Short mmCIF file of C-alpha atoms in Angstrom, two decimals:
data_model
loop_
_atom_site.label_atom_id
_atom_site.label_comp_id
_atom_site.label_asym_id
_atom_site.label_seq_id
_atom_site.Cartn_x
_atom_site.Cartn_y
_atom_site.Cartn_z
CA MET P 1064 10.44 2.76 -0.46
CA ALA P 1065 9.94 -0.22 -3.26
CA ARG P 1066 11.31 -4.05 -3.39
CA ARG P 1067 14.43 -3.93 -6.05
CA GLU P 1068 15.81 -6.83 -7.66
CA GLU P 1069 19.53 -7.10 -6.03
CA PRO P 1070 22.29 -8.65 -7.90
CA TYR P 1071 22.06 -12.00 -4.94
CA HIS P 1072 18.37 -12.67 -5.45
CA ARG P 1073 19.63 -14.78 -8.60
CA LYS P 1074 21.24 -17.00 -6.18
CA ILE P 1075 18.01 -18.11 -4.36
CA LEU P 1076 16.54 -18.71 -7.45
CA GLU P 1077 19.12 -21.62 -8.25
CA LYS P 1078 19.17 -22.11 -4.98
CA LEU P 1079 22.33 -22.49 -4.22
CA THR P 1080 24.74 -23.40 -1.68
CA LEU P 1081 27.98 -22.18 -0.61
CA LYS P 1082 30.79 -23.51 2.13
CA PRO P 1083 33.39 -21.64 3.41
CA SER P 1084 36.97 -22.75 1.29
CA ASP P 1085 38.82 -22.87 4.78
CA ASP P 1086 38.40 -23.01 8.55
CA SER P 1087 39.19 -19.23 8.52
CA THR P 1088 36.03 -16.72 9.54
CA ALA P 1089 33.67 -16.69 6.61
CA SER P 1090 33.20 -13.65 3.83
CA ILE P 1091 29.64 -12.74 2.92
CA HIS P 1092 30.89 -14.31 -0.05
CA ASP P 1093 31.33 -17.90 0.83
CA LEU P 1094 29.95 -18.74 4.26
CA VAL P 1095 27.10 -21.01 3.96
CA LEU P 1096 23.47 -19.46 2.10
CA THR P 1097 20.20 -21.13 4.41
CA LYS P 1098 17.02 -19.97 3.13
CA GLU P 1099 14.15 -20.34 5.52
CA GLU P 1100 11.13 -21.73 3.73
CA GLY P 1101 9.79 -20.04 0.47
CA LEU P 1102 11.71 -17.14 0.54
CA GLU P 1103 12.15 -17.27 -3.18
CA ARG P 1104 8.18 -16.32 -3.24
CA LEU P 1105 9.53 -12.67 -1.39
CA LEU P 1106 11.34 -12.24 -4.77
CA ASN P 1107 8.54 -9.07 -5.92
CA TYR P 1108 9.42 -5.81 -7.45
CA ASP P 1109 8.18 -2.73 -7.21
CA TRP P 1110 7.75 -0.16 -10.22
CA TYR P 1111 6.49 2.09 -8.43
CA ARG P 1112 7.35 3.32 -4.75
CA ARG P 1113 4.96 2.34 -2.05
CA THR P 1114 4.00 5.80 -0.15
CA PHE P 1115 1.44 6.90 1.35
CA LEU P 1116 -2.51 8.08 -0.70
CA ILE P 1117 -1.64 6.04 -4.00
CA ASP P 1118 -4.27 5.98 -6.52
CA HIS P 1119 -5.09 2.75 -8.12
CA PHE P 1120 -7.70 1.48 -10.71
CA LEU P 1121 -7.79 -2.27 -10.73
CA ARG P 1122 -9.26 -4.43 -13.15
CA ALA P 1123 -11.45 -6.74 -12.30
CA ASP P 1124 -9.75 -10.13 -12.37
CA THR P 1125 -7.03 -8.35 -9.79
CA THR P 1126 -6.36 -10.28 -6.55
CA LEU P 1127 -4.98 -9.58 -2.67
CA ASP P 1128 -2.36 -12.43 -4.00
CA SER P 1129 -1.47 -10.54 -7.50
CA PHE P 1130 -1.77 -7.39 -5.78
CA ALA P 1131 0.61 -7.99 -2.91
CA ALA P 1132 3.25 -9.51 -5.22
CA CYS P 1133 2.79 -6.35 -7.96
CA ASP P 1134 1.97 -8.43 -10.22
CA TYR P 1135 -1.15 -7.29 -11.65
CA ALA P 1136 -2.65 -4.76 -14.46
CA GLU P 1137 -2.86 -0.99 -13.18
CA GLN P 1138 -6.08 0.54 -15.64
CA GLY P 1139 -5.44 3.94 -14.78
CA ASP P 1140 -2.10 6.45 -15.55
CA PHE P 1141 -2.73 8.28 -12.06
CA ILE P 1142 0.37 6.97 -10.36
CA ASP P 1143 3.69 7.91 -11.77
CA LYS P 1144 2.09 10.78 -13.97
CA PRO P 1145 2.22 14.68 -12.28
CA PHE P 1146 -1.48 16.32 -10.84
CA GLU P 1147 -2.02 19.76 -11.21
CA LEU P 1148 -1.50 21.56 -7.38
CA LYS P 1149 -2.56 24.39 -5.56
CA SER P 1150 -3.06 25.16 -1.80
CA ARG P 1151 -4.51 27.72 0.54
CA LYS P 1152 -4.23 27.99 4.48
CA ASN P 1153 -6.01 30.33 7.23
CA GLU P 1154 -5.93 30.57 10.92
CA ASN P 1155 -6.75 26.80 11.71
CA GLU P 1156 -5.85 24.75 9.10
CA VAL P 1157 -3.57 24.21 5.23
CA LYS P 1158 -6.02 22.83 2.14
CA ILE P 1159 -4.18 21.40 -0.51
CA ILE P 1160 -6.30 20.31 -3.74
CA LEU P 1161 -4.68 17.69 -6.64
CA TRP P 1162 -6.32 16.76 -9.06
CA ARG P 1163 -5.55 14.97 -12.72
CA HIS P 1164 -7.91 14.37 -16.08
CA GLY P 1165 -6.24 11.37 -17.22
CA GLN P 1166 -6.91 7.94 -18.79
CA VAL P 1167 -8.66 4.42 -17.31
CA TRP P 1168 -8.64 1.29 -19.38
CA ALA P 1169 -11.71 -0.19 -19.68
CA GLY P 1170 -12.58 -2.83 -21.81
CA GLU P 1171 -11.21 -2.04 -24.81
CA ARG P 1172 -10.36 1.71 -24.91
CA TRP P 1173 -9.27 4.49 -22.77
CA CYS P 1174 -11.42 6.52 -20.99
CA SER P 1175 -11.48 10.34 -19.67
CA VAL P 1176 -11.14 10.46 -15.99
CA HIS P 1177 -10.51 13.00 -13.49
CA LEU P 1178 -9.48 12.27 -10.05
CA LYS P 1179 -9.28 15.16 -7.36
CA LYS P 1180 -7.97 14.65 -4.18
CA GLU P 1181 -8.60 17.57 -1.50
CA ILE P 1182 -6.57 17.25 1.31
CA ILE P 1183 -7.32 19.24 4.32
CA VAL P 1184 -4.27 19.89 7.51
CA PRO P 1185 -5.93 21.55 10.65
CA ASN P 1186 -3.06 23.37 12.54
CA ASN P 1187 -1.87 21.75 15.97
CA LYS P 1188 -3.32 18.50 15.29
CA ALA P 1189 -1.77 14.65 14.62
CA SER P 1190 -4.40 14.29 11.78
CA PHE P 1191 -5.80 15.01 8.36
CA ALA P 1192 -8.08 14.81 5.90
CA VAL P 1193 -9.32 13.73 2.56
CA ARG P 1194 -12.14 14.49 0.05
CA TYR P 1195 -12.28 11.85 -3.58
CA THR P 1196 -14.02 13.09 -6.41
CA ILE P 1197 -13.57 11.06 -9.12
CA ILE P 1198 -15.32 12.13 -12.76
CA ASN P 1199 -16.42 10.21 -15.82
CA ASN P 1200 -15.55 12.59 -18.31
CA HIS P 1201 -15.78 9.11 -21.03
CA PRO P 1202 -19.37 9.29 -23.42
CA SER P 1203 -20.51 5.64 -22.00
CA GLU P 1204 -20.46 4.56 -19.15
CA ILE P 1205 -17.54 2.68 -17.83
CA PRO P 1206 -16.85 0.22 -13.86
CA ILE P 1207 -14.53 1.80 -12.04
CA TRP P 1208 -13.01 -0.35 -9.11
CA PHE P 1209 -10.54 2.37 -7.24
CA GLY P 1210 -8.29 2.11 -4.28
CA THR P 1211 -5.93 4.08 -2.31
CA GLU P 1212 -2.94 2.68 -1.01
CA CYS P 1213 -1.20 3.39 2.41
CA ASN P 1214 2.29 2.61 3.89
CA LEU P 1215 2.94 2.69 7.74
CA SER P 1216 6.38 1.47 8.60
CA MET P 1217 6.48 0.54 12.43
CA LEU P 1218 9.81 -1.44 12.37
CA ASP P 1219 8.75 -5.26 13.17
CA GLY P 1220 6.22 -6.74 11.62
CA GLU P 1221 6.01 -10.10 13.76
CA SER P 1222 5.73 -8.57 17.47
CA ASP P 1223 2.45 -9.06 19.07
CA ASP P 1224 3.07 -5.86 20.38
CA ARG P 1225 2.40 -3.85 17.04
CA TYR P 1226 -0.50 -4.96 15.58
CA TYR P 1227 -4.11 -3.97 13.00
CA ILE P 1228 -6.96 -2.88 14.51
CA ILE P 1229 -10.11 -2.66 12.97
CA GLU P 1230 -13.30 -1.02 14.12
CA GLY P 1231 -16.35 -3.38 15.28
CA ARG P 1232 -14.78 -6.78 15.03
CA GLU P 1233 -11.44 -8.59 15.58
CA ILE P 1234 -8.92 -10.39 13.32
CA SER P 1235 -6.99 -13.33 13.89
CA PRO P 1236 -4.01 -12.81 13.36
CA ARG P 1237 -3.30 -9.33 13.75
CA LYS P 1238 0.14 -9.22 13.60
CA LEU P 1239 1.53 -6.77 10.91
CA SER P 1240 3.20 -9.46 8.38
CA SER P 1241 -0.18 -10.71 8.50
CA LYS P 1242 -2.80 -10.68 5.07
CA HIS P 1243 -6.63 -9.98 5.04
CA TYR P 1244 -8.76 -9.04 2.97
CA LEU P 1245 -12.12 -7.47 5.08
CA ASN P 1246 -15.57 -6.08 3.47
CA ASP P 1247 -17.77 -3.55 4.57
CA ILE P 1248 -14.80 -1.20 6.97
CA THR P 1249 -15.64 1.88 8.18
CA GLY P 1250 -12.49 2.45 10.46
CA PHE P 1251 -9.13 0.64 10.80
CA GLY P 1252 -6.24 1.56 11.86
CA VAL P 1253 -2.38 0.11 13.86
CA GLU P 1254 -1.57 0.33 17.15
CA ASP P 1255 2.21 0.21 18.30
CA ARG P 1256 2.40 -0.15 22.15
CA TYR P 1257 6.22 -0.15 22.05
CA LEU P 1258 6.03 2.87 20.66
CA LYS P 1259 3.16 4.21 22.34
CA VAL P 1260 1.38 5.45 18.93
CA LYS P 1261 -2.02 4.44 17.28
CA CYS P 1262 -2.56 5.51 13.94
CA GLU P 1263 -6.68 5.51 12.74
CA PHE P 1264 -8.20 5.18 9.15
CA ARG P 1265 -11.88 6.43 9.13
CA LEU P 1266 -13.93 6.41 5.56
CA SER P 1267 -16.80 8.20 4.83
CA GLU P 1268 -18.28 5.09 2.93
CA THR P 1269 -17.65 1.56 3.80
CA ALA P 1270 -15.47 -0.37 1.83
CA ASP P 1271 -13.31 -3.13 1.35
CA LEU P 1272 -10.22 -3.11 2.69
CA TRP P 1273 -6.57 -5.28 1.65
CA LEU P 1274 -3.81 -5.49 4.74
CA PHE P 1275 -0.68 -6.97 3.54
CA PRO P 1276 3.47 -6.52 4.54
CA ILE P 1277 5.85 -5.67 2.65
CA HIS P 1278 8.62 -8.26 2.46
CA THR P 1279 11.94 -7.53 1.06
CA VAL P 1280 15.14 -10.03 1.17
CA SER P 1281 18.46 -9.39 1.90
CA LEU P 1282 21.70 -10.84 1.98
CA SER P 1283 24.01 -10.44 5.70
CA GLU P 1284 27.00 -12.44 7.43
CA ALA P 1285 24.16 -14.82 8.77
CA GLY P 1286 22.79 -15.51 4.99
CA PHE P 1287 19.84 -14.62 3.54
CA GLU P 1288 16.85 -13.08 5.51
CA LYS P 1289 13.43 -11.85 4.90
CA VAL P 1290 13.23 -8.30 6.65
CA TYR P 1291 9.58 -6.53 7.15
CA GLN P 1292 9.66 -3.07 5.66
CA SER P 1293 5.88 -2.01 6.01
CA SER P 1294 2.50 -2.70 5.95
CA VAL P 1295 -0.17 -1.84 3.07
CA LEU P 1296 -3.22 -0.87 4.38
CA MET P 1297 -5.91 -0.17 1.15
CA PRO P 1298 -9.59 0.84 1.17
CA GLN P 1299 -10.99 0.01 -2.24
CA TRP P 1300 -14.27 1.06 -3.52
CA LYS P 1301 -16.41 -0.45 -6.70
CA SER P 1302 -19.19 1.50 -8.88
CA VAL P 1303 -20.50 2.04 -12.38
CA LEU P 1304 -19.85 5.46 -13.54
CA SER P 1305 -22.52 6.75 -16.06
CA PRO P 1306 -21.14 9.26 -18.39
CA GLY P 1307 -20.81 13.05 -16.15
CA ASP P 1308 -21.35 10.99 -12.72
CA CYS P 1309 -19.07 11.01 -9.80
CA MET P 1310 -18.36 8.83 -7.14
CA LYS P 1311 -17.19 10.69 -3.78
CA PHE P 1312 -15.93 9.86 -0.56
CA ASP P 1313 -13.78 10.36 2.39
CA LEU P 1314 -11.08 9.40 3.94
CA SER P 1315 -9.38 10.56 8.14
CA PHE P 1316 -5.83 10.43 9.28
CA THR P 1317 -5.20 10.27 12.53
CA ILE P 1318 -1.53 9.94 15.19
CA SER P 1319 -2.60 9.07 18.63
CA ALA P 1320 -0.59 8.55 21.70
CA LEU P 1321 -1.70 5.45 23.76
#
């Protein structure tokens, strides 16, 4: 999904309060519209669809808050541009290879960067693995800050029975509507005790990790309200690549029953 501007959002920004014109049942147009504290801060809009394995190249001044608000400078041209693809399968697995010869803005120039994702999906298992390769094809060294954005929707961001899990440590709060910036992570995921399912990520290389919710603002008969849509889990890595150098790392994703 993607957060989009709706016509009624301007009423929140204008801080309007509408009252019913008489004692009859109020319609959606004339009822009293009350907004919770800070609702206007959730009026953020996305220029891309928030899906899974989205390839971000970030600028050095990007923060968790600016990224969550989609108010940041994307440095690569990999999100909304096509990749080349080939696939093969055997009796054990399906392998999908995606690659793109793209550009990353570094300093005051566009730099040629090759990104390849090899996705392996084993038969009869609720899992897959991804191997990333990023190659600097530019004649000079370039700084790389790469993150892969993964969105999971567990229906409710406030319940205590749906929460983040981080390998080797506890976080608080851990509900899916919370926001975190974590360092030196190799394993993380989400548990849903209501649906009795666990979604786990494992990384071959330690990474920083951003966790944050995607909220939209909707208008119903009860007025304006915040609606949880999904949670973003984004591991990220930094490096400086000399000409011809590459960075490689693996990510695996598994769904299991609790």
